[in-house]
Amino acid sequence: MGRSECVPARLAALLRETGRTAAELSSATEIPAATIRGYLGGGRDTISTRNLLLIAQFFQMPMSELMDRLAAPSLPSIDNADKVSGQNSSF
């Protein structure tokens, strides 16, 4: 699961865990509903710092914790990168 697939699933999970809805998130943060739908549907690749802060406040957590919760899994190490890409990185 890549980064663009992780954020929607993890943001949706946070909403479920807290029993909140996307409409409540939009209303409480004043982030447009279309933007929230973009985050949840994967149509937006990035979340602005401002919106990260507003979303963190909505979930009553530090922004750093929200970022950790939304972050993609660790990238492969350099040793494993060629296995993931299917290419040989030797010269």
mmCIF file of C-alpha atoms in Angstrom:
data_model
loop_
_atom_site.group_PDB
_atom_site.id
_atom_site.type_symbol
_atom_site.label_atom_id
_atom_site.label_comp_id
_atom_site.label_asym_id
_atom_site.label_seq_id
_atom_site.Cartn_x
_atom_site.Cartn_y
_atom_site.Cartn_z
ATOM 1 C CA MET A 1 0.000 0.000 0.000
ATOM 2 C CA GLY A 2 1.587 3.265 -1.127
ATOM 3 C CA ARG A 3 1.363 6.639 0.551
ATOM 4 C CA SER A 4 -1.580 7.803 -1.539
ATOM 5 C CA GLU A 5 -3.487 4.672 -0.490
ATOM 6 C CA CYS A 6 -2.551 4.905 3.192
ATOM 7 C CA VAL A 7 -3.781 8.401 4.022
ATOM 8 C CA PRO A 8 -7.420 7.832 3.009
ATOM 9 C CA ALA A 9 -7.628 4.512 4.848
ATOM 10 C CA ARG A 10 -5.934 5.849 7.961
ATOM 11 C CA LEU A 11 -7.955 9.072 8.056
ATOM 12 C CA ALA A 12 -11.155 7.029 7.643
ATOM 13 C CA ALA A 13 -9.986 4.743 10.463
ATOM 14 C CA LEU A 14 -9.440 7.748 12.743
ATOM 15 C CA LEU A 15 -12.981 8.930 12.018
ATOM 16 C CA ARG A 16 -14.364 5.448 12.787
ATOM 17 C CA GLU A 17 -12.298 5.102 15.988
ATOM 18 C CA THR A 18 -13.630 8.406 17.290
ATOM 19 C CA GLY A 19 -17.186 7.870 16.070
ATOM 20 C CA ARG A 20 -17.026 11.041 13.977
ATOM 21 C CA THR A 21 -18.024 11.690 10.384
ATOM 22 C CA ALA A 22 -16.414 13.462 7.466
ATOM 23 C CA ALA A 23 -19.208 16.042 7.644
ATOM 24 C CA GLU A 24 -18.358 16.748 11.294
ATOM 25 C CA LEU A 25 -14.672 17.065 10.401
ATOM 26 C CA SER A 26 -15.499 19.541 7.660
ATOM 27 C CA SER A 27 -17.875 21.560 9.809
ATOM 28 C CA ALA A 28 -15.611 21.708 12.861
ATOM 29 C CA THR A 29 -12.464 22.597 10.905
ATOM 30 C CA GLU A 30 -14.064 24.687 8.147
ATOM 31 C CA ILE A 31 -12.118 22.590 5.645
ATOM 32 C CA PRO A 32 -14.404 22.332 2.598
ATOM 33 C CA ALA A 33 -16.320 19.056 2.362
ATOM 34 C CA ALA A 34 -14.901 18.524 -1.143
ATOM 35 C CA THR A 35 -11.371 18.697 0.276
ATOM 36 C CA ILE A 36 -12.202 16.152 3.002
ATOM 37 C CA ARG A 37 -13.760 13.887 0.345
ATOM 38 C CA GLY A 38 -10.563 14.285 -1.683
ATOM 39 C CA TYR A 39 -8.470 13.188 1.289
ATOM 40 C CA LEU A 40 -10.737 10.218 2.002
ATOM 41 C CA GLY A 41 -11.063 9.202 -1.635
ATOM 42 C CA GLY A 42 -7.379 9.508 -2.440
ATOM 43 C CA GLY A 43 -7.973 12.308 -4.927
ATOM 44 C CA ARG A 44 -5.592 14.639 -3.098
ATOM 45 C CA ASP A 45 -1.923 13.727 -2.798
ATOM 46 C CA THR A 46 -1.040 16.185 -0.053
ATOM 47 C CA ILE A 47 -2.567 17.754 3.043
ATOM 48 C CA SER A 48 -1.533 21.333 3.732
ATOM 49 C CA THR A 49 0.146 22.181 7.028
ATOM 50 C CA ARG A 50 -2.846 24.338 7.914
ATOM 51 C CA ASN A 51 -5.273 21.469 7.326
ATOM 52 C CA LEU A 52 -3.054 19.007 9.194
ATOM 53 C CA LEU A 53 -3.144 21.338 12.187
ATOM 54 C CA LEU A 54 -6.928 21.727 11.986
ATOM 55 C CA ILE A 55 -7.447 17.966 11.653
ATOM 56 C CA ALA A 56 -5.104 17.296 14.583
ATOM 57 C CA GLN A 57 -7.074 19.774 16.701
ATOM 58 C CA PHE A 58 -10.308 18.067 15.658
ATOM 59 C CA PHE A 59 -8.950 14.717 16.874
ATOM 60 C CA GLN A 60 -7.431 16.402 19.962
ATOM 61 C CA MET A 61 -3.915 15.181 19.284
ATOM 62 C CA PRO A 62 -0.583 16.845 18.525
ATOM 63 C CA MET A 63 0.049 17.385 14.829
ATOM 64 C CA SER A 64 3.128 15.140 15.060
ATOM 65 C CA GLU A 65 0.941 12.250 16.270
ATOM 66 C CA LEU A 66 -1.521 12.787 13.435
ATOM 67 C CA MET A 67 1.339 12.812 10.937
ATOM 68 C CA ASP A 68 2.678 9.566 12.412
ATOM 69 C CA ARG A 69 -0.777 7.983 12.197
ATOM 70 C CA LEU A 70 -1.221 9.024 8.560
ATOM 71 C CA ALA A 71 2.351 8.248 7.453
ATOM 72 C CA ALA A 72 3.080 5.558 4.931
ATOM 73 C CA PRO A 73 4.915 2.437 6.041
ATOM 74 C CA SER A 74 8.683 2.607 6.039
ATOM 75 C CA LEU A 75 10.359 2.789 2.674
ATOM 76 C CA PRO A 76 12.482 -0.182 1.715
ATOM 77 C CA SER A 77 16.133 0.023 2.610
ATOM 78 C CA ILE A 78 18.637 0.757 -0.142
ATOM 79 C CA ASP A 79 19.662 -2.906 -0.077
ATOM 80 C CA ASN A 80 16.070 -3.948 -0.823
ATOM 81 C CA ALA A 81 15.153 -1.101 -3.179
ATOM 82 C CA ASP A 82 16.287 -2.963 -6.295
ATOM 83 C CA LYS A 83 14.148 -5.965 -5.290
ATOM 84 C CA VAL A 84 11.102 -3.716 -4.903
ATOM 85 C CA SER A 85 11.678 -1.878 -8.193
ATOM 86 C CA GLY A 86 12.710 -5.009 -10.036
ATOM 87 C CA GLN A 87 15.923 -3.365 -11.134
ATOM 88 C CA ASN A 88 19.510 -4.104 -10.351
ATOM 89 C CA SER A 89 21.289 -1.163 -8.758
ATOM 90 C CA SER A 90 24.809 -2.542 -9.244
ATOM 91 C CA PHE A 91 27.123 -0.766 -11.644
#
